[in-house]
Short mmCIF file of C-alpha atoms in Angstrom, two decimals:
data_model
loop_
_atom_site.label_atom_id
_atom_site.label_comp_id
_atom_site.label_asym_id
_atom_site.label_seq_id
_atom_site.Cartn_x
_atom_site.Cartn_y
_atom_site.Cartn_z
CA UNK A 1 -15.71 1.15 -22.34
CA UNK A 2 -14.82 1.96 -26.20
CA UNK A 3 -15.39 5.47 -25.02
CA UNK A 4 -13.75 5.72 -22.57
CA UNK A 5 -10.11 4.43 -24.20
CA UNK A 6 -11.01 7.44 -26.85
CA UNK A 7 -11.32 9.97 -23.60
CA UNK A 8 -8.04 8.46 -22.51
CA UNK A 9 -6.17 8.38 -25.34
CA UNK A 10 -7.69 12.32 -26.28
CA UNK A 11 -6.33 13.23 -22.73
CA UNK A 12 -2.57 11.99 -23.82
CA UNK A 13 0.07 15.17 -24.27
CA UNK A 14 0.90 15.29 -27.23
CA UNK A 15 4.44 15.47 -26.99
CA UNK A 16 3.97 11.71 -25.38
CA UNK A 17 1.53 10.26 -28.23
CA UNK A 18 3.45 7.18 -30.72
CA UNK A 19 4.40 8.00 -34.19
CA UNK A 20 3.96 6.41 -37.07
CA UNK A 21 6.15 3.58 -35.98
CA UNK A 22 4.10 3.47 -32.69
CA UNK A 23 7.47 5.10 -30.40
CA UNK A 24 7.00 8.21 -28.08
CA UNK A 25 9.54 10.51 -27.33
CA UNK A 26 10.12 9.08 -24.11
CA UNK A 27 11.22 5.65 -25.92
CA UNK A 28 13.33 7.57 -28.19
CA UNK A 29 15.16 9.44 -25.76
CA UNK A 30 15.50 6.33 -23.41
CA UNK A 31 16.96 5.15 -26.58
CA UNK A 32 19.32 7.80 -27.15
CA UNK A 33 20.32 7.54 -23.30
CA UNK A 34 21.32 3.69 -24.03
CA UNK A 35 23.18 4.57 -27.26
CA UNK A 36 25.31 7.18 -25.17
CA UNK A 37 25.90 4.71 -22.46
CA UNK A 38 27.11 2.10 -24.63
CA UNK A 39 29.32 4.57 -26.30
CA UNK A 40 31.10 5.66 -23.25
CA UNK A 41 31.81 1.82 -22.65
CA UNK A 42 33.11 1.07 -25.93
CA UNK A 43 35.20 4.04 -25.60
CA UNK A 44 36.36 2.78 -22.36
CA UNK A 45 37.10 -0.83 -23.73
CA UNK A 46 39.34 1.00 -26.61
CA UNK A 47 41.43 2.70 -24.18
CA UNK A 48 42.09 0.06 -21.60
CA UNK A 49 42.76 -2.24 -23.95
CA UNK A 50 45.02 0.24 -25.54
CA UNK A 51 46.51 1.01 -21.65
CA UNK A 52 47.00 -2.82 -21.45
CA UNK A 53 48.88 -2.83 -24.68
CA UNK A 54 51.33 -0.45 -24.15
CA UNK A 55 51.68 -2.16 -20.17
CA UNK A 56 52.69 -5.36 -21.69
CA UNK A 57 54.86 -3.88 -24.80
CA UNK A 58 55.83 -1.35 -22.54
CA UNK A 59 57.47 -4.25 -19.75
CA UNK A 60 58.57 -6.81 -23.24
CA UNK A 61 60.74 -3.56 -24.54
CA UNK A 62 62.19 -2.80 -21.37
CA UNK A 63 63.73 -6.30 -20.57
CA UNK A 64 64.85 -6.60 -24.14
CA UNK A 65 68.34 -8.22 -25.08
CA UNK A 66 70.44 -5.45 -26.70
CA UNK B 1 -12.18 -5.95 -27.53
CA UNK B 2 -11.71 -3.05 -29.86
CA UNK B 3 -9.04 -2.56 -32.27
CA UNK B 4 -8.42 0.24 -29.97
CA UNK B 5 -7.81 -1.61 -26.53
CA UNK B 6 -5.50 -4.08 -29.01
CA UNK B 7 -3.49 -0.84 -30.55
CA UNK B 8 -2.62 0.42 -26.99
CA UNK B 9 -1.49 -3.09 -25.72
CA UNK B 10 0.92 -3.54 -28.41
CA UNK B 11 2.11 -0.52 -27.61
CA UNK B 12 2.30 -1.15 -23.76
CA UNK B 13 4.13 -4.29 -24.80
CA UNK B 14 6.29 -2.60 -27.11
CA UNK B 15 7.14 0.34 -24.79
CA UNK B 16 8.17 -2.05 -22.16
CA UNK B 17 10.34 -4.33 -24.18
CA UNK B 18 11.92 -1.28 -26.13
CA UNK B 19 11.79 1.16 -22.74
CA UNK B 20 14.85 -0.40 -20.95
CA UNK B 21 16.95 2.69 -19.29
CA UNK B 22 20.84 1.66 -19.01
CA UNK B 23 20.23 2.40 -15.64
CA UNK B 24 17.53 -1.22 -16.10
CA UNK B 25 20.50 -2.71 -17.14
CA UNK B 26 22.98 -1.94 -14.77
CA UNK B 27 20.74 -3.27 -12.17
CA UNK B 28 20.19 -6.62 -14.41
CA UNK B 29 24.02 -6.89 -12.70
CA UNK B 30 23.18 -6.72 -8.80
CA UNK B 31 25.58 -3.81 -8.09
CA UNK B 32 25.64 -4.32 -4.49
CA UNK B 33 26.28 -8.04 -4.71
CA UNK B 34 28.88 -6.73 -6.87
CA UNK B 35 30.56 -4.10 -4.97
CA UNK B 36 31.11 -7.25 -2.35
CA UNK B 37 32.79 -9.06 -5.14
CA UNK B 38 35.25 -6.18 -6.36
CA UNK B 39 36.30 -5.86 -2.62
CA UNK B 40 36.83 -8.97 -1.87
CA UNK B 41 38.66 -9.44 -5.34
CA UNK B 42 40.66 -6.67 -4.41
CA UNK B 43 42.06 -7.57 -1.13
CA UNK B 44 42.57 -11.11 -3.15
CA UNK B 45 44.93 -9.11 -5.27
CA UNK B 46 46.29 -7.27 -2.96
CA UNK B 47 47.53 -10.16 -0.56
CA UNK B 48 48.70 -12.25 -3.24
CA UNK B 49 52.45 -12.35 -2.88
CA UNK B 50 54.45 -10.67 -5.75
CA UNK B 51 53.59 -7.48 -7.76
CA UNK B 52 50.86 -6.66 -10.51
CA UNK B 53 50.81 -3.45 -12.98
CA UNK B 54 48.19 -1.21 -11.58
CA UNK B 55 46.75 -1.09 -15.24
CA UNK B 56 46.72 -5.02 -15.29
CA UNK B 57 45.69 -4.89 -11.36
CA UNK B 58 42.38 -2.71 -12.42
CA UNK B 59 41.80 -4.42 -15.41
CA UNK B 60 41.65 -7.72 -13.19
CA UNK B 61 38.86 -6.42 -11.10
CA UNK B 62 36.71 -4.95 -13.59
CA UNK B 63 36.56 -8.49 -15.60
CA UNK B 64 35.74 -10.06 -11.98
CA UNK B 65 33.15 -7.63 -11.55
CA UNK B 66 31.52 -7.70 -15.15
CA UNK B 67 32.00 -11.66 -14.83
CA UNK B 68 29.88 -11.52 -11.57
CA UNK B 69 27.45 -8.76 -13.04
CA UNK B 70 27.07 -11.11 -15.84
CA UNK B 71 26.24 -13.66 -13.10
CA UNK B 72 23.33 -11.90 -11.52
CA UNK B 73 22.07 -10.77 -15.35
CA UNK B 74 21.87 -15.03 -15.76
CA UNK B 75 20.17 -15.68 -12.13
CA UNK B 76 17.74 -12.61 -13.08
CA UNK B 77 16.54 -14.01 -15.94
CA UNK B 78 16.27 -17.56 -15.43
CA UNK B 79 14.72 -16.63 -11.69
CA UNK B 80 12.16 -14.19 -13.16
CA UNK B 81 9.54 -16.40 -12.75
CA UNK B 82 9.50 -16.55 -8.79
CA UNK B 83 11.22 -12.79 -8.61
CA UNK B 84 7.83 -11.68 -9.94
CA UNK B 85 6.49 -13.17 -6.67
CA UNK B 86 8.75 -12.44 -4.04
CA UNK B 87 8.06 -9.17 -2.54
CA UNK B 88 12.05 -8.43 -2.26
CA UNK B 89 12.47 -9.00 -5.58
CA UNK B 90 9.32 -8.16 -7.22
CA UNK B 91 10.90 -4.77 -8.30
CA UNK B 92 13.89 -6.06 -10.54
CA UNK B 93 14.10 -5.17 -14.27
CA UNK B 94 12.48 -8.47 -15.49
CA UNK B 95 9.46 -8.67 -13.06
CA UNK B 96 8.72 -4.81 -13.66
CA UNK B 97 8.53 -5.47 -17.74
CA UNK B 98 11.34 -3.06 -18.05
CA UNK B 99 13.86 -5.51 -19.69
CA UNK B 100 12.46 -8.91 -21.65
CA UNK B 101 14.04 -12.07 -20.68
CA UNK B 102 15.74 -12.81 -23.80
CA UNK B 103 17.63 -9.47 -23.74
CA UNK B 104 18.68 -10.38 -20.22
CA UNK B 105 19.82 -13.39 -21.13
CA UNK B 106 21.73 -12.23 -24.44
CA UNK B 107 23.38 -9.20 -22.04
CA UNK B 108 24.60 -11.54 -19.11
CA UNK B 109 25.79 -13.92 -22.16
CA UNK B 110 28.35 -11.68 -23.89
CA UNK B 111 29.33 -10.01 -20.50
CA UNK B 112 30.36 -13.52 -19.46
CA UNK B 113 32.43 -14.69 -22.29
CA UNK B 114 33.79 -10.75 -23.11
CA UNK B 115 34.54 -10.78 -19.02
CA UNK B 116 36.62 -14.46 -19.31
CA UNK B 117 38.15 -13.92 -22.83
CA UNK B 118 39.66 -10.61 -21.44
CA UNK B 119 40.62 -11.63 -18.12
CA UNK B 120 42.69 -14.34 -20.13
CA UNK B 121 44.34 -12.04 -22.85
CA UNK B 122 44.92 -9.40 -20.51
CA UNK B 123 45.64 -10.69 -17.19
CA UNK B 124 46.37 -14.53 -17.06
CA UNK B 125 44.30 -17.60 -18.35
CA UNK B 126 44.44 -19.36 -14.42
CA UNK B 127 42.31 -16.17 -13.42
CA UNK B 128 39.66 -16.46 -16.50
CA UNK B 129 39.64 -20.20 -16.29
CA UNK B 130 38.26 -19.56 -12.21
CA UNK B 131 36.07 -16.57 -13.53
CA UNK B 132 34.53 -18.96 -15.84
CA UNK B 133 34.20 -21.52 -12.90
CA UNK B 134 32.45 -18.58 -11.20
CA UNK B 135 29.96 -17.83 -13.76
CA UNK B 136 29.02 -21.83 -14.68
CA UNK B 137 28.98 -22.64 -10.94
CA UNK B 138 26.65 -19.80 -10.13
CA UNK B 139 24.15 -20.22 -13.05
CA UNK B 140 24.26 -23.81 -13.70
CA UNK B 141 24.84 -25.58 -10.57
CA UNK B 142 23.17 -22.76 -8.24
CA UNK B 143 20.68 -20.87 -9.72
CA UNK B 144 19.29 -24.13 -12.40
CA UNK B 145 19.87 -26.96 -10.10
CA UNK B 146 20.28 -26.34 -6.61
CA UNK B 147 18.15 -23.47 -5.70
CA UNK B 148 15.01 -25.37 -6.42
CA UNK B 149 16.13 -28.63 -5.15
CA UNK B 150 17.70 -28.60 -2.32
CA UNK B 151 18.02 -26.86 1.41
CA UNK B 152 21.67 -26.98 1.23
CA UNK B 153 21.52 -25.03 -2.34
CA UNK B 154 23.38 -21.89 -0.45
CA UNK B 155 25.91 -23.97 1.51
CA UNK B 156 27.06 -25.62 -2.14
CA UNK B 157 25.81 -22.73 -4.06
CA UNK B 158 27.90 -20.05 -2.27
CA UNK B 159 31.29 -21.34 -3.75
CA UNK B 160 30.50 -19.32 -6.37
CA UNK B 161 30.42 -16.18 -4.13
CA UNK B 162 33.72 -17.45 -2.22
CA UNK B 163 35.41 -17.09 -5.87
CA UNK B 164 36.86 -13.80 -6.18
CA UNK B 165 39.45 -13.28 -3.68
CA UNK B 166 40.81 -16.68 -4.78
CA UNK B 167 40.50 -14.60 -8.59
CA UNK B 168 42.13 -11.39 -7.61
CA UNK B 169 45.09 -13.51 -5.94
CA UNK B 170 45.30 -15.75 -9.37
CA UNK B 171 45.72 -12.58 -11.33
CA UNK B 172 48.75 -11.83 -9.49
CA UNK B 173 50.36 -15.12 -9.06
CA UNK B 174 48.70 -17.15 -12.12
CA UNK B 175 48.08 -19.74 -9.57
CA UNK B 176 45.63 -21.09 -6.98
CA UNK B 177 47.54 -22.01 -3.01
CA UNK B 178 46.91 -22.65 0.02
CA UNK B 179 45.71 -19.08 1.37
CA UNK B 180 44.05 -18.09 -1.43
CA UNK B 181 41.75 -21.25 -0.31
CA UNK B 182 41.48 -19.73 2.91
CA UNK B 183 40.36 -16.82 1.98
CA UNK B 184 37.82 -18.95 -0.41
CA UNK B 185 36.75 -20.82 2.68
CA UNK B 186 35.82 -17.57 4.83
CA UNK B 187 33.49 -16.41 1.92
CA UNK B 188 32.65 -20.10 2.12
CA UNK B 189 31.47 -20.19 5.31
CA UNK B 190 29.95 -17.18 5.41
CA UNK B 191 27.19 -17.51 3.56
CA UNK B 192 25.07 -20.23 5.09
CA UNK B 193 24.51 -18.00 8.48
CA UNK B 194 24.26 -15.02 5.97
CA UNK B 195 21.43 -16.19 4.11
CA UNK B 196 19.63 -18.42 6.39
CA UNK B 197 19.08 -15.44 8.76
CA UNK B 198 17.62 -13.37 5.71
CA UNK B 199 15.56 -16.45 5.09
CA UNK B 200 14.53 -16.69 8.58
CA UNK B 201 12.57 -13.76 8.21
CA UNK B 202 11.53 -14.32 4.54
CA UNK B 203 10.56 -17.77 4.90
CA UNK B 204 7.23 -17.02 3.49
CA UNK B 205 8.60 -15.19 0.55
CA UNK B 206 10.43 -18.30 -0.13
CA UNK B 207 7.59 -20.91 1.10
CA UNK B 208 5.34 -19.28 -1.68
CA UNK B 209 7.80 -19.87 -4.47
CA UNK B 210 8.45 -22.98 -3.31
CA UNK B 211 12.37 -22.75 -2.92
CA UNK B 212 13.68 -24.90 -0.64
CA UNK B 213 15.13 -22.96 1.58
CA UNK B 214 16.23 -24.54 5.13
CA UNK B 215 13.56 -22.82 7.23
CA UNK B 216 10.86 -23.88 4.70
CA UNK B 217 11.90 -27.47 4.71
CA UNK B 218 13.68 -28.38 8.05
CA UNK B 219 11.96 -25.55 10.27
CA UNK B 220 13.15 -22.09 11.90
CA UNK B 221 14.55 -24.45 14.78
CA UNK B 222 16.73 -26.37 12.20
CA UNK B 223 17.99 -23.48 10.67
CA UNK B 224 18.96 -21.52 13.96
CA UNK B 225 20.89 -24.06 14.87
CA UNK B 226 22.38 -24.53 11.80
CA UNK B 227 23.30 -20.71 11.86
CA UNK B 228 25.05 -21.68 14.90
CA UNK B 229 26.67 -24.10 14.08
CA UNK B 230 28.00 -23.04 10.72
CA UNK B 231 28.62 -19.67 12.88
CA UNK B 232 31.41 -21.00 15.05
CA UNK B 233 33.00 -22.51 11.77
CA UNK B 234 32.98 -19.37 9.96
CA UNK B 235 35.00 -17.77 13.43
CA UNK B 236 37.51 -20.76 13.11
CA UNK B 237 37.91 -20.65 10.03
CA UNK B 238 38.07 -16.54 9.66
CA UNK B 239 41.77 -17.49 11.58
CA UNK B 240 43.08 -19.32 8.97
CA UNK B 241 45.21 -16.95 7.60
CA UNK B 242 46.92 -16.25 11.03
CA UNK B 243 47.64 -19.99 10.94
CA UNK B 244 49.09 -19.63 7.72
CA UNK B 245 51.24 -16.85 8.30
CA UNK B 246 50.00 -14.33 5.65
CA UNK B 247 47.98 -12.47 8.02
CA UNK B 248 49.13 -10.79 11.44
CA UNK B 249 48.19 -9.75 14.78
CA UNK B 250 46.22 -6.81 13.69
CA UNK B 251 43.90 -9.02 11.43
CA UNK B 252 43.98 -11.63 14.31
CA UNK B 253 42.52 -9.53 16.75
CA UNK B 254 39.58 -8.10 14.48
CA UNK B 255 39.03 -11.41 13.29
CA UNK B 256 38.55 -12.91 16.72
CA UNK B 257 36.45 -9.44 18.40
CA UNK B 258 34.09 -9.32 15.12
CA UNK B 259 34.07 -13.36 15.26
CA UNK B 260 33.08 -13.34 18.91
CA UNK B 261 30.34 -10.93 18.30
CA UNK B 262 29.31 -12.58 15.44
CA UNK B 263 28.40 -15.92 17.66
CA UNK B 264 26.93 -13.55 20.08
CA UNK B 265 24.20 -12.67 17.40
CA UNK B 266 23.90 -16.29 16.22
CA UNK B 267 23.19 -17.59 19.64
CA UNK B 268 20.86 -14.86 20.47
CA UNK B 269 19.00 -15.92 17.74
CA UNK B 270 18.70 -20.06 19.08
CA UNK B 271 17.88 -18.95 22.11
CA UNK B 272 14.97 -16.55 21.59
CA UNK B 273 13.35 -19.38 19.46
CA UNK B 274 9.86 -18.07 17.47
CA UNK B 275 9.61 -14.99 20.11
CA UNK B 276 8.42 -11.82 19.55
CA UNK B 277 12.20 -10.52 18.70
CA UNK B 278 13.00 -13.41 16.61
CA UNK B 279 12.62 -11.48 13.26
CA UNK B 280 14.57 -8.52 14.74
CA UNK B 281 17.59 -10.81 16.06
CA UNK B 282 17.40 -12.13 12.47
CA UNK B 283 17.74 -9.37 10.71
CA UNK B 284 20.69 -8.21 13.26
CA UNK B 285 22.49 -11.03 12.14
CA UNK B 286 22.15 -10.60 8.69
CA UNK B 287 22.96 -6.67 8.84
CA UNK B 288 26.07 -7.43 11.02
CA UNK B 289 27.29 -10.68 8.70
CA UNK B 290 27.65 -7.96 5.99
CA UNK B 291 29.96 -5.74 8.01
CA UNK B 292 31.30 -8.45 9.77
CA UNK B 293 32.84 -10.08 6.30
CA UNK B 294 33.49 -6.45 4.80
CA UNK B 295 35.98 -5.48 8.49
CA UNK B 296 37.60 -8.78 7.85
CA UNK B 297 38.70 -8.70 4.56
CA UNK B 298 39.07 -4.76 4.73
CA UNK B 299 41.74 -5.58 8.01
CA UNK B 300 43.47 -7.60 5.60
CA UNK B 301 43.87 -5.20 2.84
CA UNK B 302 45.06 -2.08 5.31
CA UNK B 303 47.56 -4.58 6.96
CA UNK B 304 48.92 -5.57 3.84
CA UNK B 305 48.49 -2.31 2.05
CA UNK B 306 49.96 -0.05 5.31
CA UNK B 307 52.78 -2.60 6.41
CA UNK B 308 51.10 -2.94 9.50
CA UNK B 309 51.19 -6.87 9.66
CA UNK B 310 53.14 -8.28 13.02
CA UNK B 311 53.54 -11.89 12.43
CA UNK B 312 51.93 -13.86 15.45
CA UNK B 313 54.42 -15.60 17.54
CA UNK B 314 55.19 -19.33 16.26
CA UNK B 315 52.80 -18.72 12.91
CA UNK B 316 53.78 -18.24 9.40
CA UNK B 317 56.21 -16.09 8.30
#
C-alpha cells in the first residue's frame, strides 16, 4: 500500500507537486484568477458608486435656487 | 496509516478548501435563478409609474440581483447537507469540496448586507428594506424552517421569489401599491405548480432527504391536483393587471393564450395519473411554467417599453 502512494506520488509532474507551504501551481494560479476577479469588482464598485455620485449631485445642482 | 497517506490528505483537504475558482463562486449565487430575478425586477422597474436615472435604474437591479445571489450562497450552504445527496444538486460548489461552508456562508453574508446597504444609499431605503425582506424570508423562514417542515414550504416559501418585481417598482416609486402586489401575486402563484411538477418527478430525490415535499407526504395524486388547482389561480390571477388598468390588451391576450395552455398541461398531468407519460407530462409542465412566467412578464415590459398598451374597454386607465 505504502508503496504504492510512493509510485503515485513519483508519477506526479512536477510542475503540479506542493511546495514548501504544501500549494501547487494550480492553487496558486486559481488564486491569482480570484485576486483578478475580485479586482475587476472592486473596480466596478468604485466607478458606479462614483456614476451614482455625480447622478445625484449632478440632479441636486441642476434644480438649485440661484 | 503512513505519514505519507496523512501528508497527501491534508493536502487534498487543503487543495479543496483553498482551490475555489471565482467561477465556484459565482455559482454559490444560482445564476439562473438569478437571471429570473433581474427580469422580473426589471419589468418591476420598468412598469412602475414615474421615471428613474438609468444609472440609478441599473444600479437597482444589480443590488436585487447580488441580494438574491446572496440568497442562494445562504440556501447553498445551510442545504449542503442534503445537496450532497440529491442527484440534481450533488454537483454544487459545497457538495463537490470546491468551496467550504464557512466561506459560503461569510460570501452570501457580506453580499447581503453590501446588496441592502447600497440599494438604500443609492436607490431608496423602501427598496432595501423589501430586499432585506427578500433575503431573511428566503433563508430564515424558507430554507431553515419551512423546507424541512412542511409540504406547503414552497407555497409560503415562494414569497421570497415573488419579491423583485414588487423591488424594481419600489426603486422607482419608493413605495409598495396595489399592482406592484399583483405582480407579487403572479410570481406568487406561480411557484407551487412550478415546483411541484419538478418534484413530481424528483420525488425520490426529495423522499431520500427527507424534505417534505407534497408528493412525498400527501401523494403524486395530491399534488396533481393541487397543480391544478393552484394552476387555474395562477391564470386568474396572471389578469390582474388588466383589472387594474396598468396592463393592456396586448398583455391580456398573451396572458390568457399562455394561461390557457398552461391549464392544458396541468390537467394533462391529473388525468394521466402514475402512467407511463406521467414523468414526461411533468416535466412539460415545468419546462413550459418557465417560459410561461418569462412571456408574461416580458409582454409587460415590451408594452410598456414600446407604447404598445391599449387600455381594455371599462378597465383601468
Amino acid at each position: 500500500m505504502e508503496g504504492e502512494e510512493k509510485k503515485s506520488e513519483g508519477e506526479t509532474n512536477p510542475s503540479e507537486r506542493p511546495d514548501a507551504s504544501g500549494w501547487t501551481p494550480e492553487l496558486y494560479a486559481r488564486r491569482k484568477a480570484r485576486a483578478k476577479a475580485m479586482a475587476w469588482v472592486l473596480v466596478a464598485m468604485i466607478a458606479l458608486f462614483f456614476l451614482v455620485t455625480v447622478v445625484k449631485l449632478g440632479g441636486n445642482i441642476a434644480e438649485r435656487s440661484i | 496509516m503512513s505519514d505519507l497517506s496523512v501528508t497527501n490528505e491534508r493536502l487534498e483537504a487543503e487543495a479543496r478548501h483553498n482551490g475555489g475558482s471565482a467561477r465556484d463562486y459565482f455559482e454559490l449565487l444560482k445564476p439562473r435563478v438569478m437571471s429570473l430575478v433581474i427580469f422580473t425586477g426589471l419589468v418591476g422597474i420598468v412598469v412602475a409609474p414615474g421615471t428613474i436615472h438609468p444609472v440609478i435604474a441599473f444600479t437597482a437591479l444589480l443590488c436585487i440581483a447580488v441580494g438574491a445571489g446572496a440568497s442562494g450562497a445562504l440556501n447553498m450552504w445551510y442545504d449542503a447537507d442534503i445537496d450532497a445527496q440529491m442527484s440534481r444538486t450533488s454537483s454544487r460548489p459545497i457538495p463537490q469540496g470546491r468551496i467550504e461552508p464557512g466561506e459560503a456562508l461569510g460570501f452570501g453574508a457580506t453580499l447581503s448586507v453590501g446588496s441592502v446597504l447600497a440599494m438604500g444609499v443609492m436607490v431608496n431605503w423602501t427598496a432595501a428594506a423589501l430586499l432585506a425582506l427578500t433575503i431573511g424570508f428566503y433563508l430564515f423562514v424558507y430554507t431553515m424552517w419551512l423546507k424541512r417542515s412542511t409540504p406547503q414550504n414552497i407555497v409560503i416559501g415562494g414569497a421570497a421569489g415573488a419579491f423583485p418585481p414588487m423591488i424594481g417598482w419600489a426603486a422607482v416609486t419608493g413605495s409598495v401599491s396595489l399592482e406592484s402586489i399583483a405582480l407579487f401575486l403572479i410570481i406568487f402563484m406561480w411557484t407551487p405548480p412550478h415546483f411541484w411538477a419538478l418534484a413530481l418527478y424528483r420525488a425520490g430525490d426529495y423522499e431520500k432527504v427527507s424534505v417534505p415535499m407534497l408528493p412525498v407526504i400527501a401523494g403524486k395524486r395530491e399534488t396533481r391536483k393541487q397543480i391544478l388547482i393552484y394552476s387555474v389561480l395562477l391564470v386568474a390571477t396572471s389578469l390582474a393587471p388588466v383589472a387594474l388598468g396598468f396592463a393592456g390588451l396586448v398583455y391580456g391576450a398573451a396572458a390568457l393564450c399562455a394561461g390557457i395552455f398552461f391549464l392544458v398541461l396541468a390537467a394533462r398531468i391529473w388525468t394521466e395519473g402514475d402512467g407511463e407519460k406521467a414523468d414526461g407530462r411533468a416535466k412539460a409542465l415545468f419546462g413550459f411554467s418557465i417560459l410561461y412566467l418569462f412571456l408574461l412578464f416580458a409582454t409587460l415590459l415590451v408594452e410598456h417599453a414600446a407604447g404598445l398598451k391599449i387600455a381594455v374597454p371599462g378597465l383601468g386607465a
